[in-house]
Coordinates of C-alpha atoms in Angstrom, one line a residue:
X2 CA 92.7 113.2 75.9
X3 CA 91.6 110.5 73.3
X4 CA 88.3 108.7 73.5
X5 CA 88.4 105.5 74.0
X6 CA 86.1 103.8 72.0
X7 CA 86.8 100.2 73.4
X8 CA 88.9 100.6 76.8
X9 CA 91.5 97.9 78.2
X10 CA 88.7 96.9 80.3
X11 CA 85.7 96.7 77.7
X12 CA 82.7 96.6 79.0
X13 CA 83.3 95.9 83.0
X14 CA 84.5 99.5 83.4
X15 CA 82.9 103.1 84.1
X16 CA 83.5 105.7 81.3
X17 CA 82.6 108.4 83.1
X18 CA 85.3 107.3 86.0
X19 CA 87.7 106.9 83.2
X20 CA 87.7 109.7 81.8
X21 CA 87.5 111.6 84.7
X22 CA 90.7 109.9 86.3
X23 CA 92.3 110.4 82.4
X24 CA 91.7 114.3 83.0
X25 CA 92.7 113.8 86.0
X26 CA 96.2 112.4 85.3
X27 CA 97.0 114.8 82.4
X28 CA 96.2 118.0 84.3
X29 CA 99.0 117.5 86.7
X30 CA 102.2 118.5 85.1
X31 CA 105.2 116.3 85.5
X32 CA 107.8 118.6 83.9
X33 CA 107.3 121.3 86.6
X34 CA 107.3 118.9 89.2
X35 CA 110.4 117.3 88.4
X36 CA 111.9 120.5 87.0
X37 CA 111.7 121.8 90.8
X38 CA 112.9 118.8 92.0
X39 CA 116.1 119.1 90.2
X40 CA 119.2 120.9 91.3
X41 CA 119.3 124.2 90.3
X42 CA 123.1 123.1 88.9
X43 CA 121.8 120.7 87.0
X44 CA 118.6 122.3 85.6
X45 CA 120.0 125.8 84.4
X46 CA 123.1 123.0 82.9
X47 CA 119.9 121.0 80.7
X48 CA 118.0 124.5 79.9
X49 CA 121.0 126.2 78.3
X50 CA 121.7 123.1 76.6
X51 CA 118.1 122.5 75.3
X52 CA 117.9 125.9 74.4
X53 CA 121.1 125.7 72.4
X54 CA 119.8 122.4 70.6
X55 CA 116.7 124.0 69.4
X56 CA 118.3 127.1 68.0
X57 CA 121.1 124.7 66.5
X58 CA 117.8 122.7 65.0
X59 CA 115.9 126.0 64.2
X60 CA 118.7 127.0 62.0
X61 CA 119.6 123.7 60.2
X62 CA 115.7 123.9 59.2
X63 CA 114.1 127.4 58.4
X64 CA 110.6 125.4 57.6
X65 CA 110.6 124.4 61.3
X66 CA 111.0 127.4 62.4
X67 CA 108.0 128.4 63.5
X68 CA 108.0 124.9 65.8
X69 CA 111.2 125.6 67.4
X70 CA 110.2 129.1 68.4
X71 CA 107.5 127.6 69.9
X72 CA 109.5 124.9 71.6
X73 CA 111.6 128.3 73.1
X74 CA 109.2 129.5 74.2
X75 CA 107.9 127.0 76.0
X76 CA 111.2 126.6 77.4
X77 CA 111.4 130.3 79.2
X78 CA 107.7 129.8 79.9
X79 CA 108.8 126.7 82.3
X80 CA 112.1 128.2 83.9
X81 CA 109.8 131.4 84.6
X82 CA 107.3 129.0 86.0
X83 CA 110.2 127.5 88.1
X84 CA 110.6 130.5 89.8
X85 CA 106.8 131.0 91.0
X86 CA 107.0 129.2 94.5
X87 CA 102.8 129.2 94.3
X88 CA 102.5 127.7 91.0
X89 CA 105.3 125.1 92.2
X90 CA 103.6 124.4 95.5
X91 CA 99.9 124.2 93.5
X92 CA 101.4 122.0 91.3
X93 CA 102.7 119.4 94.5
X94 CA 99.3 119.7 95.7
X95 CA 97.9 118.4 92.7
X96 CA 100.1 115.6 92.9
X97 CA 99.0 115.1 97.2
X98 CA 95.5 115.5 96.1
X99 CA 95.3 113.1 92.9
X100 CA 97.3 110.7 95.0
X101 CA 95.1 110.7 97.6
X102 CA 91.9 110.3 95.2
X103 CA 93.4 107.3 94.0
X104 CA 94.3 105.8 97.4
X105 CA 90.6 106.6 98.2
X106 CA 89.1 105.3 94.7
X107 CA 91.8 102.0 95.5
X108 CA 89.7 100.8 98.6
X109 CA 86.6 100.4 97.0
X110 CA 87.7 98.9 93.4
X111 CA 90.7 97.0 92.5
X112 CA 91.3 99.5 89.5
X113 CA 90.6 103.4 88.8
X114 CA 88.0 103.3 86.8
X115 CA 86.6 99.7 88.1
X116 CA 87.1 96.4 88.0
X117 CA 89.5 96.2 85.3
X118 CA 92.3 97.5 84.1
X119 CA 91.9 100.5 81.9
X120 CA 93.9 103.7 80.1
X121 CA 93.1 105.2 83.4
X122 CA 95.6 102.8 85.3
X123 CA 98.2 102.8 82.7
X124 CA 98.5 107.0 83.1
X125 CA 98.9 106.6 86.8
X126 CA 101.8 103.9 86.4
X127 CA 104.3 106.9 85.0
X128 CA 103.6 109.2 88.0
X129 CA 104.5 107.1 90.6
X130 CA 107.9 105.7 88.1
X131 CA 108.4 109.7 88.1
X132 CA 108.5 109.5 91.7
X133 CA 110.4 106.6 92.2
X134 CA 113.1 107.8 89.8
X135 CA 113.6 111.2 91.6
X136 CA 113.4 109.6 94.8
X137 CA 111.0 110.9 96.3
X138 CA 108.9 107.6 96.4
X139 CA 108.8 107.8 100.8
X140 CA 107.6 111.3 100.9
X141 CA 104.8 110.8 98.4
X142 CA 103.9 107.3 98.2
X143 CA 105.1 105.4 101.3
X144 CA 104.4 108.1 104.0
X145 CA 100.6 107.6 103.1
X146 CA 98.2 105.5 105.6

């Protein structure tokens, strides 16, 4: 995570809080979640064609090479991941328990990190998109109290 040397909120804000709700946010991981929450179908279709894409790339440029072999192996690293129910279910947990801190942060400030506006707010915003966009929106967001 960057530092922030002058925040969206300036001065009105907590760094510590900001930083910790920025770690926060960026230690979940929003590719496994949405990975498993994707039709097996339709995600072994996207990882063969990913896969094919990068070793298409890899080819047409030799002095990459060593990024897309990376980039592969990231790739088997995630569909092995996919097929660890514990890591998936530690993952959703994260996501229950970072939701929740927030809820519980959100009744005694109008922001994260305060009373303004800050990075820490603008790295929550795509979570809750990501769950809006898969659906999944009730079960995570409107169920809560």
């Amino acid at each position: 995570i960057d530092s922030v040397n002058e925040p969206l909120g300036m001065n009105d804000i907590d760094r510590e809080r900001l930083e910790e709700w920025m770690q926060k946010v960026d230690e979940w991981n929003p590719k496994l979640f949405t990975l498993s929450h994707t039709p097996f179908k339709l995600r072994r279709y996207f990882s063969r064609f990913k896969r094919r894409v990068t070793i298409a790339r890899m080819a047409e440029n030799p002095d990459l090479a060593s990024k897309y072999r990376s980039k592969l192996h990231n790739a088997y690293a995630t569909e092995e991941l996919l097929n660890n129910v514990d890591a998936i279910n530690a993952n959703e947990q994260q996501l229950v328990n970072l939701l929740d801190s927030a809820d519980n942060q959100l009744a005694f400030t109008q922001y994260l990190a305060g009373a303004s506006f800050t990075m820490a707010d603008v790295m929550l915003i795509p979570v809750l998109a990501r769950l809006e966009l898969l659906q999944l929106d009730k079960e995570f967001i409107h169920s809560r109290n």
